[in-house]
Amino acid sequence: MPHTRKEAKARERGGWSSVTEGRYLYCILDGAETRNLGKVGIQGGEVRVLPYESVGAVISPVPFSEIESNLGNILVHQKVVDLARGIGTALPVRFGIIFKTEEGVKKMLSKSYESYRTKLHKLKDRDEFGVKVILNDSGLKRIRESVAAHSEEVVATRKKLPKSGRGTSYLLRLKMEEAIKNQLYKKIEDLSQQIYTRLGAPADERTVLKSDHEQIILNAAYLINRREVERFQKEVEAVRKDFGGEGLIVHTSGPWAPYSFC
């Protein structure tokens, strides 16, 4: 509850009370025009652009406490970033950045101004696209069988088994299994790298992201100039055609704000 009439009125106007609230940062925008984007921020806060030189910080008021990292708040954060991207080039920031005052936001803009200008120039007319390549069970089995049948090391070890005693045979089987596993991983890594490189041809930049599942053999982000999107999508389709028979499933997402390249 507001403790004063002044604070209550400030909340009614969109929450711009410097006494009780912080400033939540969504992104840095190319352009210093003061704008009001409406009460579309986290917890219904009024979003506006705070200008500095030739850039602006897209902010809204929030109670000065930790913002819960739930799906609703994350989606609001993303929605505001997308709204800003409809105005001009935007440099998104990660979820949960809060400043005590507007003065703190301005100091941040001043300190990092040249860096922001450079990054905004790099991101102009560009979007992020995500790619996940999944190796299904049948594809994994096929690669394993191929390694077991054609690896010189595995074949040579297997030939020794009939002439070996029980103890030696056990050790040889362990050695063979280890060789299969190592070469299986190498084959998968080679496939991943091949696809990563091919899809990178139309991209300005690319980066590998952490995978959240062992069947995802590639989780990558690509920074694509909007003039190159069609070329990128055609390359994705070509990869699907070339590798689909090997048990690889290619998922794409985007266009997104370029979080991975900030």
Short mmCIF file of C-alpha atoms in Angstrom, two decimals:
data_model
loop_
_atom_site.label_atom_id
_atom_site.label_comp_id
_atom_site.label_asym_id
_atom_site.label_seq_id
_atom_site.Cartn_x
_atom_site.Cartn_y
_atom_site.Cartn_z
CA MET A 1 0.00 0.00 0.00
CA PRO A 2 1.27 3.55 -0.74
CA HIS A 3 2.08 5.46 2.42
CA THR A 4 1.31 8.93 1.03
CA ARG A 5 -1.26 10.51 -1.27
CA LYS A 6 1.59 11.52 -3.58
CA GLU A 7 2.69 7.90 -3.93
CA ALA A 8 -0.88 6.74 -4.52
CA LYS A 9 -1.33 9.27 -7.33
CA ALA A 10 1.98 8.25 -8.82
CA ARG A 11 0.80 4.64 -8.96
CA GLU A 12 -2.45 5.70 -10.62
CA ARG A 13 -0.43 7.52 -13.31
CA GLY A 14 1.58 4.39 -14.06
CA GLY A 15 3.68 3.98 -10.98
CA TRP A 16 6.42 6.59 -11.55
CA SER A 17 7.18 7.08 -7.86
CA SER A 18 10.91 7.46 -7.22
CA VAL A 19 10.42 6.85 -3.51
CA THR A 20 9.12 3.32 -3.37
CA GLU A 21 9.88 1.83 -6.75
CA GLY A 22 12.76 0.80 -8.94
CA ARG A 23 13.17 0.89 -12.71
CA TYR A 24 12.94 -2.40 -14.57
CA LEU A 25 15.06 -2.56 -17.74
CA TYR A 26 13.86 -4.44 -20.84
CA CYS A 27 16.25 -3.34 -23.56
CA ILE A 28 18.34 -0.57 -25.07
CA LEU A 29 16.78 1.10 -28.10
CA ASP A 30 18.47 2.84 -31.01
CA GLY A 31 17.06 6.36 -30.97
CA ALA A 32 16.64 8.95 -28.23
CA GLU A 33 13.02 9.95 -28.73
CA THR A 34 10.93 9.93 -25.57
CA ARG A 35 8.09 7.45 -25.99
CA ASN A 36 5.32 6.02 -23.87
CA LEU A 37 4.45 2.44 -24.81
CA GLY A 38 1.55 2.08 -22.41
CA LYS A 39 0.85 0.05 -19.28
CA VAL A 40 2.16 -3.17 -20.75
CA GLY A 41 5.10 -3.81 -18.42
CA ILE A 42 5.62 -6.26 -15.59
CA GLN A 43 2.85 -5.92 -13.00
CA GLY A 44 1.07 -3.52 -15.38
CA GLY A 45 3.78 -0.89 -15.17
CA GLU A 46 3.82 1.95 -17.67
CA VAL A 47 6.61 1.35 -20.19
CA ARG A 48 8.50 4.28 -21.64
CA VAL A 49 11.79 5.15 -23.29
CA LEU A 50 14.32 7.06 -21.18
CA PRO A 51 16.59 8.81 -23.72
CA TYR A 52 20.33 9.42 -23.51
CA GLU A 53 22.31 10.87 -26.43
CA SER A 54 21.29 8.72 -29.43
CA VAL A 55 19.96 5.71 -27.48
CA GLY A 56 17.22 5.03 -24.99
CA ALA A 57 16.49 2.61 -22.17
CA VAL A 58 13.09 0.92 -22.26
CA ILE A 59 11.94 0.82 -18.64
CA SER A 60 8.93 0.56 -16.37
CA PRO A 61 8.35 1.05 -12.64
CA VAL A 62 8.30 -2.00 -10.37
CA PRO A 63 8.25 -2.44 -6.60
CA PHE A 64 11.88 -2.41 -5.54
CA SER A 65 12.18 -6.09 -4.78
CA GLU A 66 13.17 -9.22 -6.64
CA ILE A 67 10.88 -9.91 -9.59
CA GLU A 68 9.65 -13.50 -9.67
CA SER A 69 11.06 -15.41 -12.63
CA ASN A 70 7.79 -17.04 -13.64
CA LEU A 71 6.44 -17.68 -17.12
CA GLY A 72 4.02 -14.76 -16.99
CA ASN A 73 6.70 -12.19 -16.16
CA ILE A 74 9.14 -13.65 -18.69
CA LEU A 75 6.49 -13.43 -21.42
CA VAL A 76 5.75 -9.81 -20.50
CA HIS A 77 9.47 -9.03 -20.67
CA GLN A 78 9.66 -10.60 -24.13
CA LYS A 79 6.50 -8.82 -25.29
CA VAL A 80 7.94 -5.43 -24.34
CA VAL A 81 11.21 -6.22 -26.12
CA ASP A 82 9.24 -7.20 -29.24
CA LEU A 83 7.25 -3.98 -28.95
CA ALA A 84 10.49 -2.00 -28.83
CA ARG A 85 11.83 -3.91 -31.83
CA GLY A 86 8.82 -2.65 -33.76
CA ILE A 87 10.13 0.87 -33.18
CA GLY A 88 13.78 0.31 -34.06
CA THR A 89 16.87 -1.78 -33.39
CA ALA A 90 16.82 -3.07 -29.82
CA LEU A 91 19.52 -4.58 -27.65
CA PRO A 92 17.66 -6.95 -25.27
CA VAL A 93 18.87 -7.49 -21.73
CA ARG A 94 18.34 -10.55 -19.59
CA PHE A 95 15.29 -10.88 -17.38
CA GLY A 96 15.31 -9.32 -13.91
CA ILE A 97 17.49 -6.18 -14.17
CA ILE A 98 16.25 -3.47 -11.78
CA PHE A 99 17.77 -0.07 -11.00
CA LYS A 100 17.00 1.91 -7.86
CA THR A 101 16.45 5.18 -9.72
CA GLU A 102 16.25 6.69 -13.19
CA GLU A 103 19.56 8.35 -12.44
CA GLY A 104 21.06 4.88 -12.10
CA VAL A 105 19.72 3.97 -15.54
CA LYS A 106 21.23 7.13 -17.03
CA LYS A 107 24.60 6.39 -15.45
CA MET A 108 24.51 2.94 -16.98
CA LEU A 109 23.70 4.43 -20.39
CA SER A 110 26.53 6.93 -20.05
CA LYS A 111 29.08 4.34 -18.95
CA SER A 112 28.26 1.85 -21.70
CA TYR A 113 27.18 4.27 -24.42
CA GLU A 114 29.89 3.47 -26.98
CA SER A 115 29.47 -0.27 -26.44
CA TYR A 116 25.71 0.01 -26.94
CA ARG A 117 26.17 2.03 -30.13
CA THR A 118 28.52 -0.62 -31.53
CA LYS A 119 26.19 -3.48 -30.66
CA LEU A 120 23.10 -1.71 -31.99
CA HIS A 121 24.89 -1.12 -35.28
CA LYS A 122 25.79 -4.83 -35.44
CA LEU A 123 22.19 -5.90 -34.76
CA LYS A 124 20.46 -3.50 -37.16
CA ASP A 125 18.01 -5.39 -39.42
CA ARG A 126 19.03 -8.72 -37.91
CA ASP A 127 17.18 -11.41 -35.97
CA GLU A 128 18.13 -14.52 -34.04
CA PHE A 129 17.02 -17.94 -35.22
CA GLY A 130 17.36 -21.05 -33.08
CA VAL A 131 18.19 -24.53 -34.36
CA LYS A 132 17.94 -27.81 -32.45
CA VAL A 133 19.02 -31.05 -34.09
CA ILE A 134 17.71 -34.22 -32.45
CA LEU A 135 19.10 -37.69 -33.09
CA ASN A 136 16.28 -40.19 -32.64
CA ASP A 137 16.70 -43.72 -31.28
CA SER A 138 16.75 -45.38 -34.68
CA GLY A 139 19.42 -42.98 -35.89
CA LEU A 140 21.55 -43.63 -32.83
CA LYS A 141 21.19 -47.37 -33.33
CA ARG A 142 22.13 -47.07 -37.00
CA ILE A 143 25.32 -45.12 -36.22
CA ARG A 144 26.29 -47.56 -33.48
CA GLU A 145 25.81 -50.55 -35.78
CA SER A 146 27.87 -48.86 -38.48
CA VAL A 147 30.72 -48.19 -36.05
CA ALA A 148 30.62 -51.76 -34.74
CA ALA A 149 30.72 -53.18 -38.26
CA HIS A 150 33.33 -50.93 -39.87
CA SER A 151 35.67 -49.61 -37.19
CA GLU A 152 39.12 -51.17 -37.68
CA GLU A 153 39.79 -51.14 -33.95
CA VAL A 154 36.48 -52.80 -33.12
CA VAL A 155 36.80 -55.41 -35.87
CA ALA A 156 40.37 -56.27 -34.85
CA THR A 157 39.36 -56.65 -31.20
CA ARG A 158 36.36 -58.80 -32.10
CA LYS A 159 38.58 -61.22 -34.05
CA LYS A 160 40.62 -61.90 -30.90
CA LEU A 161 37.60 -63.01 -28.85
CA PRO A 162 37.29 -66.66 -30.02
CA LYS A 163 40.91 -67.39 -29.06
CA SER A 164 40.77 -65.67 -25.68
CA GLY A 165 40.18 -67.07 -22.23
CA ARG A 166 37.33 -65.93 -20.03
CA GLY A 167 39.27 -63.16 -18.28
CA THR A 168 40.92 -61.86 -21.44
CA SER A 169 37.64 -62.07 -23.32
CA TYR A 170 35.96 -59.93 -20.68
CA LEU A 171 38.67 -57.26 -20.96
CA LEU A 172 38.52 -57.33 -24.75
CA ARG A 173 34.76 -56.83 -24.68
CA LEU A 174 35.21 -53.84 -22.38
CA LYS A 175 37.83 -52.44 -24.73
CA MET A 176 35.57 -53.00 -27.72
CA GLU A 177 32.61 -51.34 -26.04
CA GLU A 178 34.76 -48.34 -25.08
CA ALA A 179 35.99 -48.03 -28.68
CA ILE A 180 32.43 -48.17 -30.01
CA LYS A 181 31.31 -45.49 -27.56
CA ASN A 182 34.22 -43.16 -28.36
CA GLN A 183 33.77 -43.49 -32.11
CA LEU A 184 30.01 -43.14 -31.76
CA TYR A 185 30.49 -39.81 -29.99
CA LYS A 186 32.95 -38.71 -32.66
CA LYS A 187 30.51 -39.58 -35.46
CA ILE A 188 27.77 -37.61 -33.71
CA GLU A 189 30.09 -34.65 -33.14
CA ASP A 190 31.09 -34.71 -36.81
CA LEU A 191 27.43 -34.68 -37.85
CA SER A 192 26.69 -31.83 -35.47
CA GLN A 193 29.64 -29.77 -36.71
CA GLN A 194 28.75 -30.38 -40.33
CA ILE A 195 25.20 -29.11 -39.85
CA TYR A 196 26.35 -26.21 -37.65
CA THR A 197 28.74 -25.06 -40.38
CA ARG A 198 26.29 -25.46 -43.25
CA LEU A 199 23.57 -23.45 -41.55
CA GLY A 200 26.11 -20.78 -40.66
CA ALA A 201 26.77 -19.88 -44.30
CA PRO A 202 23.94 -17.27 -44.50
CA ALA A 203 24.55 -16.00 -40.94
CA ASP A 204 26.49 -12.98 -39.71
CA GLU A 205 27.32 -14.82 -36.50
CA ARG A 206 26.57 -18.17 -34.90
CA THR A 207 27.00 -19.69 -31.47
CA VAL A 208 26.49 -23.07 -29.80
CA LEU A 209 24.14 -23.09 -26.81
CA LYS A 210 23.84 -25.57 -23.97
CA SER A 211 21.70 -28.62 -24.69
CA ASP A 212 19.01 -29.64 -22.20
CA HIS A 213 18.67 -33.21 -23.47
CA GLU A 214 21.22 -35.85 -24.48
CA GLN A 215 19.40 -36.54 -27.76
CA ILE A 216 19.87 -32.91 -28.83
CA ILE A 217 23.18 -33.14 -30.69
CA LEU A 218 23.14 -29.46 -31.71
CA ASN A 219 21.56 -26.46 -30.02
CA ALA A 220 22.64 -23.33 -31.84
CA ALA A 221 21.67 -19.72 -32.50
CA TYR A 222 22.25 -17.83 -35.73
CA LEU A 223 22.23 -14.07 -36.28
CA ILE A 224 20.57 -13.56 -39.67
CA ASN A 225 20.27 -10.41 -41.73
CA ARG A 226 16.63 -10.11 -42.77
CA ARG A 227 17.75 -10.09 -46.40
CA GLU A 228 19.22 -13.57 -45.83
CA VAL A 229 16.28 -15.22 -44.05
CA GLU A 230 14.98 -16.97 -47.15
CA ARG A 231 18.45 -18.33 -47.92
CA PHE A 232 18.77 -19.57 -44.34
CA GLN A 233 15.38 -21.29 -44.47
CA LYS A 234 16.30 -22.99 -47.76
CA GLU A 235 19.51 -24.28 -46.19
CA VAL A 236 17.52 -25.66 -43.24
CA GLU A 237 15.26 -27.54 -45.66
CA ALA A 238 18.29 -28.88 -47.52
CA VAL A 239 19.78 -30.15 -44.25
CA ARG A 240 16.49 -31.84 -43.37
CA LYS A 241 16.47 -33.54 -46.74
CA ASP A 242 20.12 -34.61 -46.59
CA PHE A 243 20.12 -35.89 -43.01
CA GLY A 244 16.53 -36.99 -42.38
CA GLY A 245 17.36 -40.54 -43.42
CA GLU A 246 20.02 -40.71 -40.72
CA GLY A 247 17.50 -40.20 -37.95
CA LEU A 248 18.11 -36.47 -37.51
CA ILE A 249 15.21 -34.12 -36.79
CA VAL A 250 15.85 -30.39 -37.31
CA HIS A 251 13.72 -27.92 -35.34
CA THR A 252 13.96 -24.17 -35.94
CA SER A 253 12.52 -21.21 -34.06
CA GLY A 254 12.46 -17.47 -34.58
CA PRO A 255 12.79 -14.75 -35.52
CA TRP A 256 13.72 -13.68 -31.99
CA ALA A 257 15.34 -10.70 -30.37
CA PRO A 258 19.09 -11.46 -30.59
CA TYR A 259 19.71 -12.32 -26.92
CA SER A 260 22.54 -14.72 -27.80
CA PHE A 261 24.54 -12.01 -29.58
CA CYS A 262 24.40 -9.17 -27.08
#
